């Protein structure tokens, strides 16, 4: 793939990555859950106390951003340091051309280079609209240990935090 460039996103890329993230949520039918502002995104990913990293995927021929990946490092009680791949997105027109595979492999390399033992992610397990993504991850022999991701958000989180 000579026409792809994957690089660490800079603060100057913040608006582009934010737009792509919003496009991804819209494509998932989850735009109502997308509450982060561009300012929060810039602060959290590119500010003094950032809590995630971002990679930007560019088409060299067209000199444009066509995707991104966001990730952070965490700790797993079984294996220690791990990379959590929060989001990976390639614009629809560029899919099934090897870009997603290149980004995924790039993220695996970052995992190893940063001395992490595991790369972890979640996938929306709804074959009615996400079958291609599910199949994409299966081709890497990813491990599905039937864990279910749970979370608290918004008012439910506030209610839980009351003592």
XYZ file of C-alpha atoms in Angstrom:
163
model
C 0.000 0.000 0.000
C 2.111 2.832 -1.276
C -0.755 5.317 -1.181
C -1.283 5.261 2.594
C 0.363 7.280 5.331
C -0.350 6.493 8.981
C 1.011 8.971 11.464
C 0.474 10.261 14.967
C -2.183 12.963 14.944
C -1.174 16.414 16.134
C -3.257 19.174 17.663
C -3.617 20.576 14.130
C -5.452 17.357 13.180
C -7.896 17.566 16.069
C -10.808 18.980 14.048
C -10.309 16.431 11.255
C -10.230 13.466 13.652
C -13.252 14.876 15.503
C -15.197 15.133 12.219
C -14.286 11.562 11.277
C -15.304 10.339 14.741
C -18.650 12.084 14.392
C -19.099 10.562 10.914
C -18.395 7.137 12.391
C -20.998 7.554 15.147
C -23.536 8.746 12.602
C -22.856 5.679 10.449
C -23.375 3.469 13.491
C -26.708 5.152 14.188
C -25.332 6.367 17.518
C -25.109 10.119 16.950
C -27.420 10.668 19.942
C -24.705 9.204 22.207
C -22.046 11.511 20.748
C -21.922 14.281 23.356
C -18.244 15.269 23.349
C -17.522 18.750 22.038
C -14.627 19.626 19.719
C -13.023 21.525 22.607
C -13.245 18.526 24.957
C -11.866 16.250 22.260
C -8.903 18.562 21.681
C -8.224 18.866 25.413
C -8.488 15.123 26.069
C -6.379 14.021 23.117
C -3.929 16.826 22.606
C -3.859 18.828 25.840
C -1.532 18.847 28.811
C -3.252 15.909 30.557
C -4.317 13.927 27.521
C -6.023 10.604 28.084
C -5.836 9.150 24.568
C -3.619 9.083 21.507
C -4.735 9.312 17.906
C -3.363 8.140 14.601
C -4.473 9.705 11.348
C -4.735 7.763 8.109
C -4.038 9.672 4.927
C -4.360 8.877 1.251
C -1.047 10.135 -0.166
C -2.405 10.476 -3.699
C -5.336 12.666 -2.713
C -3.491 14.285 0.201
C -6.466 13.893 2.523
C -7.383 12.210 5.789
C -9.454 9.086 5.200
C -9.526 7.566 8.672
C -8.191 7.460 12.193
C -7.566 5.313 15.219
C -7.805 6.350 18.872
C -6.216 4.364 21.667
C -4.818 4.493 25.162
C -2.680 2.319 27.374
C -4.096 0.608 30.401
C -3.459 -2.305 32.670
C -4.946 -5.778 32.680
C -4.759 -7.975 35.769
C -3.928 -11.017 33.645
C -1.207 -9.678 31.385
C -0.126 -6.228 32.578
C 0.310 -3.317 30.179
C -2.164 -3.293 27.299
C -3.219 -1.063 24.433
C -6.942 -0.442 24.215
C -8.036 0.377 20.681
C -11.011 2.644 21.271
C -11.932 3.448 17.690
C -10.696 2.602 14.238
C -12.432 4.131 11.246
C -11.912 4.281 7.510
C -14.281 6.367 5.388
C -16.744 4.105 3.535
C -15.411 4.889 0.044
C -11.956 3.569 1.071
C -13.108 0.328 2.724
C -12.256 -3.152 1.420
C -9.052 -1.794 -0.105
C -6.627 -2.803 2.662
C -6.542 0.482 4.594
C -8.241 -0.955 7.683
C -5.889 -3.923 7.707
C -2.878 -1.608 7.443
C -4.104 0.507 10.361
C -4.922 -2.522 12.493
C -1.471 -4.018 11.907
C 0.105 -0.632 12.633
C -1.709 -0.564 15.976
C -0.470 -4.100 16.745
C 3.071 -2.868 16.075
C 2.578 0.085 18.443
C 1.360 -2.385 21.069
C 4.560 -4.407 20.774
C 6.846 -1.367 20.467
C 5.387 0.050 23.697
C 5.993 -3.209 25.593
C 2.324 -4.026 25.983
C 1.255 -7.670 25.959
C -2.254 -7.246 24.645
C -4.234 -5.157 22.198
C -7.872 -5.079 23.156
C -11.021 -3.603 21.629
C -14.767 -4.050 21.503
C -16.954 -4.573 18.479
C -20.668 -3.900 18.185
C -22.007 -7.446 18.006
C -24.961 -6.839 15.711
C -24.533 -8.769 12.466
C -27.581 -7.059 10.970
C -25.463 -3.962 10.271
C -21.935 -4.727 11.514
C -21.193 -8.098 9.899
C -18.275 -6.792 7.795
C -16.552 -5.360 10.875
C -17.050 -8.563 12.842
C -15.578 -10.579 9.951
C -12.696 -8.097 9.659
C -11.600 -8.810 13.236
C -12.088 -12.565 12.901
C -9.524 -12.745 10.097
C -6.837 -11.806 12.635
C -7.754 -14.775 14.867
C -8.857 -12.382 17.591
C -9.981 -13.962 20.828
C -13.629 -13.674 21.818
C -13.856 -14.733 25.449
C -17.525 -13.836 25.749
C -16.888 -10.902 28.042
C -19.560 -8.250 27.955
C -18.612 -4.606 28.207
C -20.715 -2.669 30.700
C -20.669 1.020 31.552
C -22.393 3.766 33.501
C -23.107 7.095 31.823
C -24.899 10.381 32.451
C -27.621 10.401 35.084
C -27.153 6.706 35.861
C -23.484 7.407 36.696
C -24.460 10.387 38.890
C -27.030 8.291 40.731
C -24.482 5.535 41.353
C -21.978 8.071 42.752
C -24.391 9.181 45.484
C -23.506 7.905 48.982
